[in-house]
XYZ file of C-alpha atoms in Angstrom:
658
model
C 134.722 80.603 112.848
C 133.761 80.175 115.966
C 130.213 77.798 116.282
C 128.202 78.925 118.966
C 126.322 75.891 121.010
C 122.589 76.601 120.258
C 121.163 77.539 123.820
C 117.181 75.965 125.304
C 114.623 78.454 123.605
C 114.415 81.422 125.004
C 110.207 82.443 126.520
C 109.378 85.929 125.472
C 109.196 85.852 122.602
C 107.440 84.621 119.691
C 103.965 85.769 118.610
C 102.833 88.743 117.241
C 98.918 90.069 117.484
C 97.464 92.040 115.451
C 94.253 92.006 117.247
C 90.145 91.582 117.247
C 90.629 94.083 116.770
C 94.323 92.906 115.467
C 95.490 89.902 114.649
C 97.318 87.569 112.245
C 97.455 83.674 110.811
C 97.463 80.977 111.777
C 100.680 79.249 110.329
C 103.612 80.861 108.656
C 103.791 80.594 105.326
C 108.411 80.539 104.915
C 107.174 77.712 108.167
C 104.636 76.060 105.662
C 106.398 76.530 102.304
C 110.193 76.900 102.891
C 110.144 73.283 104.553
C 106.880 72.030 103.972
C 106.303 71.223 107.832
C 105.615 73.318 110.747
C 105.285 70.143 111.952
C 109.516 70.848 111.985
C 108.791 73.070 114.836
C 105.462 71.834 117.129
C 107.743 68.341 117.116
C 111.127 71.010 118.497
C 113.197 69.473 115.297
C 114.527 73.302 115.026
C 115.415 74.731 118.095
C 114.965 78.846 118.809
C 116.618 81.460 120.550
C 114.325 83.976 119.873
C 112.146 83.092 122.645
C 113.151 85.098 125.962
C 112.604 83.595 128.493
C 113.853 86.991 130.942
C 117.143 85.677 131.675
C 119.548 87.759 129.722
C 123.523 86.526 129.106
C 124.383 89.496 128.008
C 125.293 87.599 124.776
C 123.279 88.801 120.671
C 124.025 85.296 119.679
C 120.743 83.703 119.862
C 122.037 81.280 116.573
C 119.351 78.299 115.356
C 122.065 75.970 114.684
C 125.636 78.174 115.897
C 126.711 79.975 112.814
C 125.763 78.320 110.381
C 124.671 80.843 108.174
C 128.530 82.738 108.033
C 129.647 79.149 105.355
C 126.476 79.409 103.191
C 124.200 76.412 105.011
C 120.700 76.825 105.802
C 120.352 78.228 109.560
C 118.639 75.268 110.939
C 120.558 72.807 109.337
C 117.335 70.959 107.476
C 118.431 69.026 104.249
C 115.458 70.741 101.912
C 116.916 72.893 99.583
C 114.530 75.191 98.258
C 115.389 76.417 94.223
C 115.508 80.041 93.032
C 115.617 81.397 96.649
C 117.945 82.783 99.696
C 117.316 80.849 102.328
C 116.443 83.455 105.262
C 120.434 82.995 107.174
C 119.880 86.552 108.246
C 122.808 89.582 108.353
C 125.577 88.268 107.662
C 126.620 87.367 104.400
C 125.381 84.100 102.889
C 129.623 82.823 100.738
C 127.204 79.897 99.434
C 128.000 80.124 95.306
C 123.864 80.130 94.390
C 123.326 83.386 97.301
C 123.453 87.082 95.382
C 126.153 88.760 96.710
C 124.950 91.740 95.222
C 124.720 94.653 98.484
C 122.013 96.342 97.593
C 119.897 94.298 94.048
C 119.532 91.228 92.361
C 119.332 90.116 89.772
C 117.478 86.618 90.001
C 116.919 85.362 87.043
C 113.221 84.571 87.251
C 112.635 88.295 88.888
C 111.849 90.841 85.543
C 111.100 93.385 87.215
C 114.036 96.841 88.960
C 115.352 96.250 91.951
C 113.927 98.780 95.231
C 116.542 101.473 96.786
C 117.389 99.747 100.165
C 119.819 101.715 102.772
C 122.698 100.845 102.026
C 123.192 98.984 106.055
C 125.458 96.255 105.266
C 126.879 96.744 101.770
C 131.152 94.705 101.959
C 130.476 94.202 105.756
C 132.876 91.233 107.183
C 131.210 88.553 108.755
C 130.867 89.279 112.709
C 131.088 86.843 115.450
C 128.542 88.219 117.251
C 124.369 88.901 115.392
C 121.806 90.777 117.855
C 118.888 88.234 115.788
C 118.575 85.084 115.025
C 118.713 84.035 111.433
C 115.261 83.411 110.387
C 114.740 80.129 109.959
C 111.976 77.906 109.000
C 111.969 77.031 112.642
C 112.610 79.852 113.621
C 109.388 81.758 111.483
C 107.062 78.391 112.582
C 106.918 79.004 116.562
C 106.544 82.329 116.138
C 103.542 81.653 114.146
C 102.052 79.115 116.271
C 101.906 81.188 119.994
C 101.201 84.069 117.908
C 98.182 82.197 116.758
C 97.817 81.502 120.828
C 97.940 84.469 121.572
C 95.542 85.863 119.044
C 92.963 83.214 119.568
C 93.407 83.956 123.184
C 92.548 87.950 122.523
C 90.652 87.667 120.297
C 88.333 85.288 122.346
C 88.326 88.462 124.832
C 87.217 90.399 122.966
C 84.552 88.780 122.021
C 83.827 88.055 125.354
C 84.473 92.473 125.595
C 81.824 93.127 122.553
C 79.034 90.260 124.225
C 79.379 91.837 127.547
C 78.797 95.665 126.338
C 76.326 94.307 124.186
C 74.375 92.791 127.492
C 75.031 95.483 129.691
C 74.013 98.087 127.310
C 72.230 96.521 124.270
C 72.706 98.614 120.604
C 70.326 101.545 121.371
C 71.494 104.790 122.030
C 74.126 105.180 124.857
C 75.917 102.296 122.913
C 76.365 104.319 119.784
C 77.376 107.240 122.619
C 80.071 104.883 123.205
C 81.130 103.339 120.272
C 81.219 107.233 117.533
C 84.192 107.886 121.591
C 84.638 104.332 120.256
C 87.001 105.597 117.072
C 89.837 107.157 119.281
C 91.485 103.775 120.020
C 90.255 102.808 116.583
C 92.807 105.054 115.097
C 95.033 104.807 117.604
C 95.477 101.443 117.735
C 95.709 101.477 113.782
C 98.091 104.553 113.367
C 99.958 103.230 116.214
C 99.992 100.067 117.172
C 98.799 97.518 113.953
C 99.972 99.930 110.878
C 100.899 104.001 110.679
C 104.312 103.776 112.961
C 105.686 100.095 112.542
C 105.553 101.066 108.680
C 108.572 103.261 110.261
C 109.783 101.763 113.109
C 110.114 98.179 112.171
C 112.534 99.003 109.069
C 113.733 102.100 111.537
C 115.009 99.495 113.656
C 116.203 96.679 111.270
C 117.984 99.009 109.870
C 119.926 100.121 113.534
C 119.495 96.383 114.187
C 122.388 95.931 110.901
C 124.556 98.565 111.642
C 125.076 97.223 115.727
C 125.759 93.431 113.138
C 128.069 95.783 111.058
C 129.460 97.092 114.767
C 128.571 100.342 113.850
C 130.825 103.350 117.052
C 127.706 103.583 119.909
C 125.579 101.554 119.335
C 123.375 102.310 116.731
C 119.509 100.827 118.541
C 120.368 102.723 122.138
C 120.738 105.545 119.661
C 117.984 105.327 117.689
C 116.036 105.086 120.979
C 117.039 108.254 122.466
C 116.285 110.702 118.959
C 113.043 109.592 118.299
C 110.949 108.094 122.081
C 110.960 111.367 123.914
C 110.485 113.800 121.292
C 107.002 110.888 120.307
C 106.100 111.282 124.023
C 105.685 114.784 124.347
C 103.539 114.185 120.547
C 101.586 111.217 122.582
C 100.875 113.717 124.795
C 99.898 117.055 122.795
C 97.142 114.970 120.530
C 95.808 112.941 124.204
C 95.017 116.791 125.203
C 93.651 118.208 121.998
C 91.470 115.367 121.337
C 90.621 115.436 124.902
C 89.753 119.564 124.674
C 88.034 119.433 121.208
C 85.700 116.435 122.374
C 82.422 118.211 121.132
C 83.736 119.325 118.215
C 84.528 115.994 117.173
C 81.397 114.212 118.296
C 79.548 116.153 116.568
C 81.595 116.069 113.022
C 82.236 112.399 112.865
C 78.229 111.937 114.033
C 75.802 114.790 114.234
C 72.324 113.144 114.239
C 73.456 111.159 117.443
C 70.786 111.624 119.950
C 72.709 112.088 122.949
C 76.150 113.275 122.264
C 76.595 114.578 125.272
C 77.532 110.926 126.693
C 79.677 110.574 123.478
C 81.852 113.822 124.458
C 82.603 112.471 128.083
C 82.958 108.631 127.063
C 85.549 110.564 123.601
C 87.427 112.404 127.145
C 88.027 109.427 128.501
C 89.722 107.303 125.946
C 91.693 109.899 124.348
C 94.140 108.948 127.531
C 95.199 105.300 125.905
C 96.483 107.985 122.589
C 99.912 108.000 124.782
C 99.383 104.781 126.269
C 98.936 103.383 122.170
C 102.052 105.801 121.216
C 104.205 103.703 123.330
C 102.875 100.499 123.489
C 103.326 100.298 119.329
C 107.301 102.146 119.818
C 108.354 99.292 121.615
C 106.174 96.671 119.906
C 107.920 98.056 116.758
C 111.490 97.146 118.669
C 110.892 93.971 119.880
C 109.428 92.748 116.173
C 112.519 94.412 115.486
C 114.603 92.295 117.235
C 112.414 89.360 116.526
C 110.704 88.804 120.239
C 107.586 88.814 119.384
C 105.662 87.403 122.906
C 105.117 90.807 124.481
C 103.708 92.257 121.306
C 101.414 89.167 120.998
C 100.168 89.483 125.299
C 98.960 93.878 124.529
C 94.973 92.757 123.534
C 95.147 90.096 125.707
C 96.177 93.232 128.120
C 93.782 96.021 125.877
C 90.792 93.400 126.476
C 90.940 92.643 129.846
C 91.874 96.183 131.277
C 87.892 96.797 129.318
C 86.059 93.925 130.399
C 87.221 94.610 133.704
C 86.186 98.381 133.784
C 82.800 97.561 132.413
C 82.249 95.175 135.027
C 83.887 96.830 138.148
C 82.543 100.686 137.277
C 79.524 99.314 135.089
C 76.362 100.350 137.877
C 77.130 103.717 138.602
C 78.975 104.662 135.887
C 76.907 103.611 132.825
C 79.027 103.010 129.389
C 81.164 105.362 130.600
C 82.927 102.347 132.046
C 83.349 100.774 128.871
C 85.938 103.806 128.104
C 88.225 104.322 130.896
C 88.056 100.393 130.404
C 89.959 102.017 127.210
C 92.400 104.413 128.718
C 93.836 101.876 131.713
C 94.331 98.742 128.521
C 96.368 102.056 127.025
C 98.348 102.121 130.125
C 97.952 97.068 129.857
C 99.874 97.598 126.434
C 102.590 99.272 128.232
C 103.670 97.738 130.985
C 103.867 93.590 129.423
C 105.913 94.769 126.849
C 107.954 96.786 128.839
C 110.432 93.564 130.477
C 111.128 93.048 127.437
C 111.817 96.793 125.495
C 114.295 97.250 128.245
C 115.853 94.140 128.141
C 116.734 94.638 124.851
C 117.791 97.867 125.374
C 120.766 96.486 127.692
C 122.506 93.970 125.213
C 124.951 95.539 123.315
C 126.790 92.312 120.272
C 130.766 91.918 121.768
C 132.898 95.299 119.962
C 134.184 94.940 116.342
C 135.923 96.746 114.449
C 134.700 98.247 111.520
C 135.126 101.115 109.471
C 133.643 104.355 109.158
C 129.873 103.976 108.186
C 128.200 104.937 105.161
C 127.189 108.986 105.398
C 123.026 108.017 104.904
C 123.612 105.315 106.620
C 123.062 105.992 110.183
C 119.474 104.787 111.145
C 117.913 107.138 112.777
C 117.759 109.118 109.661
C 116.481 106.671 108.404
C 112.589 108.038 110.184
C 112.823 111.102 108.513
C 109.488 113.728 108.383
C 108.659 112.298 104.977
C 107.820 108.202 105.925
C 106.393 109.715 109.242
C 103.424 111.799 107.363
C 103.247 109.422 104.115
C 103.293 106.153 106.694
C 100.391 108.033 109.254
C 98.454 108.928 106.241
C 98.051 106.393 104.431
C 96.592 104.938 108.133
C 95.014 107.436 108.500
C 93.065 107.314 105.061
C 92.202 103.463 105.884
C 90.186 103.946 109.217
C 88.657 107.521 107.696
C 86.382 104.536 106.575
C 84.974 103.214 109.695
C 84.411 107.706 109.954
C 82.775 107.475 107.065
C 80.091 104.047 108.107
C 79.628 106.079 111.242
C 78.876 109.322 109.738
C 76.167 108.058 106.589
C 75.181 105.466 109.793
C 74.422 107.974 112.559
C 72.034 109.905 110.430
C 69.883 105.820 110.409
C 67.353 104.237 113.000
C 69.077 104.326 116.482
C 71.477 101.135 116.494
C 72.922 101.613 113.381
C 76.109 102.002 114.676
C 76.227 98.722 116.756
C 74.526 96.854 113.508
C 77.602 97.677 112.052
C 80.370 97.365 114.485
C 79.063 93.619 115.598
C 79.556 93.394 112.544
C 82.873 93.965 111.526
C 84.104 93.073 114.638
C 83.456 89.623 114.164
C 83.956 89.250 110.068
C 87.174 91.317 110.564
C 88.175 88.410 112.677
C 89.685 86.036 109.523
C 91.615 89.377 108.294
C 93.409 88.572 111.570
C 94.242 85.798 111.791
C 95.747 86.007 108.346
C 97.579 89.566 108.690
C 99.208 87.662 111.899
C 101.849 85.489 110.333
C 102.364 89.091 108.066
C 103.899 90.881 110.952
C 106.062 88.230 112.389
C 107.148 88.425 108.986
C 107.312 92.024 108.285
C 110.727 92.317 110.524
C 111.891 89.168 108.254
C 110.732 91.277 104.894
C 113.157 94.785 106.321
C 116.386 92.848 107.945
C 116.747 91.912 104.300
C 116.514 94.787 101.872
C 118.636 96.292 105.676
C 121.374 93.631 103.742
C 120.056 94.385 100.347
C 119.023 90.790 99.603
C 116.221 91.665 97.362
C 115.628 88.403 96.413
C 114.224 87.173 100.166
C 111.976 89.820 100.313
C 110.490 88.985 97.195
C 110.095 85.496 98.133
C 109.090 86.197 101.443
C 106.109 88.603 100.076
C 105.077 86.475 97.416
C 104.553 83.338 100.591
C 103.100 85.937 102.437
C 99.939 86.772 99.940
C 99.757 82.688 99.004
C 99.153 81.785 102.446
C 97.753 84.733 104.604
C 94.672 84.769 100.750
C 94.597 81.193 101.949
C 93.281 81.629 105.295
C 91.717 84.677 104.839
C 89.525 82.756 102.361
C 88.145 79.866 104.352
C 87.568 81.973 106.854
C 85.350 84.154 104.928
C 83.895 81.635 103.646
C 82.499 80.255 107.671
C 81.902 83.474 108.301
C 79.598 84.686 104.804
C 78.169 80.811 105.382
C 76.833 80.672 108.854
C 76.855 84.870 109.504
C 73.203 84.984 111.661
C 73.766 81.354 113.836
C 77.775 83.334 115.016
C 75.670 86.913 115.030
C 72.702 84.262 117.760
C 75.668 82.437 119.741
C 77.480 85.441 120.308
C 75.361 88.470 121.029
C 71.380 86.719 121.434
C 70.932 87.481 125.160
C 70.108 90.097 126.737
C 69.210 93.853 125.872
C 70.407 92.047 122.035
C 67.443 91.467 120.988
C 66.915 88.524 117.294
C 65.933 91.799 115.078
C 69.868 92.525 116.099
C 70.754 89.493 114.583
C 69.257 89.663 111.897
C 70.377 92.996 110.798
C 74.519 92.399 111.810
C 73.856 89.005 110.018
C 73.113 91.047 106.909
C 75.684 92.847 107.346
C 77.879 90.752 108.142
C 77.734 88.979 105.606
C 77.846 91.988 103.553
C 81.118 93.131 104.681
C 83.061 89.485 104.607
C 82.429 90.631 100.554
C 85.758 92.586 100.947
C 87.724 90.815 103.004
C 89.932 89.716 100.456
C 91.149 93.372 99.674
C 91.359 94.468 103.372
C 93.749 91.962 103.450
C 95.643 92.078 99.703
C 96.101 96.143 100.954
C 97.508 95.310 104.382
C 100.336 92.569 102.496
C 101.206 94.597 100.060
C 101.118 98.426 101.976
C 104.158 96.485 104.532
C 106.299 95.453 100.447
C 105.971 100.088 99.905
C 107.669 100.579 103.992
C 109.750 97.648 104.065
C 112.462 99.826 102.525
C 112.509 102.299 105.755
C 112.427 104.499 102.508
C 108.325 107.393 101.972
C 106.796 107.030 99.056
C 103.585 108.174 98.569
C 101.354 105.504 96.017
C 100.735 103.852 99.106
C 99.014 107.261 100.163
C 97.132 107.369 97.005
C 95.736 104.157 96.440
C 94.256 104.179 99.758
C 93.535 108.157 99.029
C 91.040 106.367 95.855
C 89.127 103.917 98.234
C 88.420 106.407 100.335
C 86.655 108.033 97.367
C 84.601 104.962 96.346
C 83.418 104.411 99.208
C 82.742 108.351 99.888
C 80.596 107.452 96.637
C 79.010 104.399 96.785
C 77.437 105.039 100.506
C 76.140 108.155 99.723
C 74.712 106.742 96.961
C 73.133 103.182 98.437
C 72.436 104.185 102.212
C 69.588 105.581 100.735
C 67.891 103.047 99.319
C 69.589 100.178 101.525
C 70.537 101.789 104.683
C 73.840 99.873 106.383
C 73.144 96.858 103.701
C 74.230 100.588 101.798
C 77.255 101.129 104.192
C 79.045 98.481 103.722
C 78.437 97.512 100.222
C 81.054 101.254 99.927
C 83.535 99.365 102.807
C 83.877 95.885 101.198
C 83.668 97.403 97.318
C 86.744 100.999 98.365
C 88.827 98.267 100.231
C 88.742 96.632 96.798
C 89.540 99.116 95.331
C 92.797 100.356 97.101
C 93.738 96.435 96.668
C 93.591 97.330 93.260
C 95.198 99.790 92.687
C 98.716 98.792 95.376
C 99.220 95.819 93.482
C 99.399 97.182 90.082
C 101.996 99.157 91.870
C 104.665 96.375 92.495
C 107.811 96.378 90.769
C 110.105 99.704 91.976
C 108.209 101.549 93.893
C 108.703 99.034 96.289
C 109.056 94.761 96.595
C 108.868 93.909 93.706
C 106.532 90.619 93.233
C 105.218 88.917 89.776
C 101.749 90.696 90.240
C 100.739 87.357 87.116
C 101.880 85.120 88.697
C 99.990 86.502 92.562
C 96.271 86.389 90.579
C 97.245 83.481 89.251
C 97.682 81.864 92.068
C 94.831 83.601 93.758
C 92.196 83.054 91.575
C 92.751 78.553 92.962
C 91.396 79.860 96.886
C 89.100 81.810 95.256
C 87.272 79.650 93.396
C 87.230 76.742 96.638
C 85.975 79.711 98.614
C 82.890 80.500 96.129
C 81.741 76.440 95.975
C 82.389 75.797 99.977
C 79.936 79.106 100.714
C 77.421 78.009 98.868
C 77.556 74.715 100.389
C 77.464 75.412 103.931
C 75.144 78.083 103.552
C 73.017 75.459 102.401
C 73.773 72.523 105.619
C 73.530 75.176 107.712
C 70.272 76.742 106.844
C 68.539 73.441 107.264
C 69.081 73.215 111.757
C 67.084 75.587 113.230
C 69.537 75.831 116.264
C 72.717 78.087 115.940
C 74.933 75.284 117.224
C 74.213 72.310 115.654
C 74.157 74.468 112.150
C 77.551 76.244 112.957
C 79.009 73.470 113.099
C 77.584 71.453 110.584
C 78.313 75.044 107.522
C 81.976 75.134 108.986
C 82.534 71.800 108.553
C 80.383 71.715 106.009
C 83.154 75.145 104.652
C 86.534 73.949 105.545
C 86.130 70.333 104.119
C 84.268 71.648 101.049
C 87.430 74.006 100.270
C 90.261 72.061 101.215
C 89.719 68.982 98.782
C 89.392 71.558 95.442
C 92.604 74.608 97.077
C 93.403 70.732 96.987
C 92.245 69.904 93.473
C 93.011 73.037 92.358
C 96.850 72.591 93.746
C 96.377 76.057 95.608
C 100.253 77.168 97.383
C 98.525 77.714 101.002
C 97.128 74.714 100.969
C 98.973 72.317 100.074
C 102.007 72.141 101.566
C 99.957 73.440 105.435
C 97.853 69.886 104.588
C 101.570 67.769 103.848
C 101.697 69.701 107.840
C 99.800 68.131 109.572
C 99.841 64.803 107.550
C 103.667 64.984 108.441
C 102.528 66.287 112.305
C 99.456 62.331 113.162
C 102.452 60.326 111.359
C 105.645 61.962 113.927
C 102.444 61.296 117.085
C 101.134 58.248 115.918
C 105.450 57.348 116.590
C 105.583 58.747 120.160
C 102.744 57.132 120.948
C 104.560 53.712 119.176
C 107.113 54.077 120.425
């Protein structure tokens, strides 16, 4: 076996963003829990080549430590050994005596559930000298999560600037309500085409194609997949854009029948319809690059998107009014594609050295992985999930002017902790999909359980801060110009109720990836989401009369929590077989810590009269109480993070004294 020297870190990737609108997580559970230290990656102890500098040498060997995975050692050469789990050592078969060598099912003694069926892409594949994707070492995941956090923060800040500009320029009245009805289009498009939806079908499909490419399949499975799917999807995106523009008056009437200015909403809807094409192409590029473990360009898309909207509002706002924001949505969609196109083209040009292999098994074709049934299930799930927004706006359109705006601003801020926590899953979803493509169910299970632990801790810390300091946050972000103190109070109340459903949002986001990561259709998530939508509709219709917007927010929180419970109950043969009882036991620890931290933070924040010191004191209290209690309870997602901070502090101190 030839050992390939590792190259300098590439600078084209390592992160992925969800949003503010779509963000993820500050640390990776594999990078934290696998090695006990994110600082290993930050301090440079792992050399990773998953970062694309833009200069391609034509080689497909992106190894963290040469070909260590071939001989059963850890790709990052760490002396820390993980017990009872597989190393994330990439596509090449591991010959370590403790590794599971079954190509389809894992018989790990700690897993008592049935194995999940996976595509037979890599059964009995001989080792090859060239692979397209670097082993997913702790260093790679840590770097990906770290840069994801940075770009997510940048996208989140720009999203807040966008919402602040919208509030300042147009207030929270009928004009903004009209735009927010049209905003339903990019919200749906981003969920269906970028964040969830197509990503659930395309990431596993590209992972399977990469596994077959590494296996030496005839031709280039990756290019074949692009050639068979991209042209047809482009035609579909154009057709949907034209359909939305043509039926805009009927859509507005259906979405918000009580809107005072439907003509303005129709104009905004027709402008935002263009984003379907941009979002579709951006989502396709994102899925392909993530499967190649190139994360920087996909992470930057919401930075480009929000930049386009903000620029359009300030440049065109004087003449076009709120229509300028709708035009910015269309412009931002184009920028999403442009920021990813160079890296996407580079990955398509790459091809590993040819390897003699037996003919591929029938049915193993990657392009066949994107079946009509798979696309239908993932799109229906995403459509059902996003329809919560339709229910909210339909019910809010019957209330006083500004109700939709209060719901929108509250939801955008409240969801920031959720999008930060989901960033981790966006980074690790290709790892889970590739593990299943390689037949390593145990590695996928281990990854999903750690994602649940860390994502829940990040989410609960953020949710506790949002609930405790909601008035101070809203006042600081939005109370200026046409956004009054009354708007601040109403938005803060709604935000606190929304935050009660954030844990359900995060659990749903993590668990649904497990159902679709094997590149096969599953109707169970669709049924689970439909159950949640029914609960949202019934509760909303019952509570909107007596409670107004607070009843709508409570319905949202209740419905998504029902969905999370149903998804968790169905884990097993339908998805990655996690240990549900252990997950729930672990989850109870940060939940208890968050409840106490919220009460303490709210008390402290309420003692100070102004927003800035109140937010600072309340947020610090929440953070301190949550971390101390979670540490005392030995929460899996917190203890390794504290160990990482301690390690990083020691290394920085050592660097200053050398």
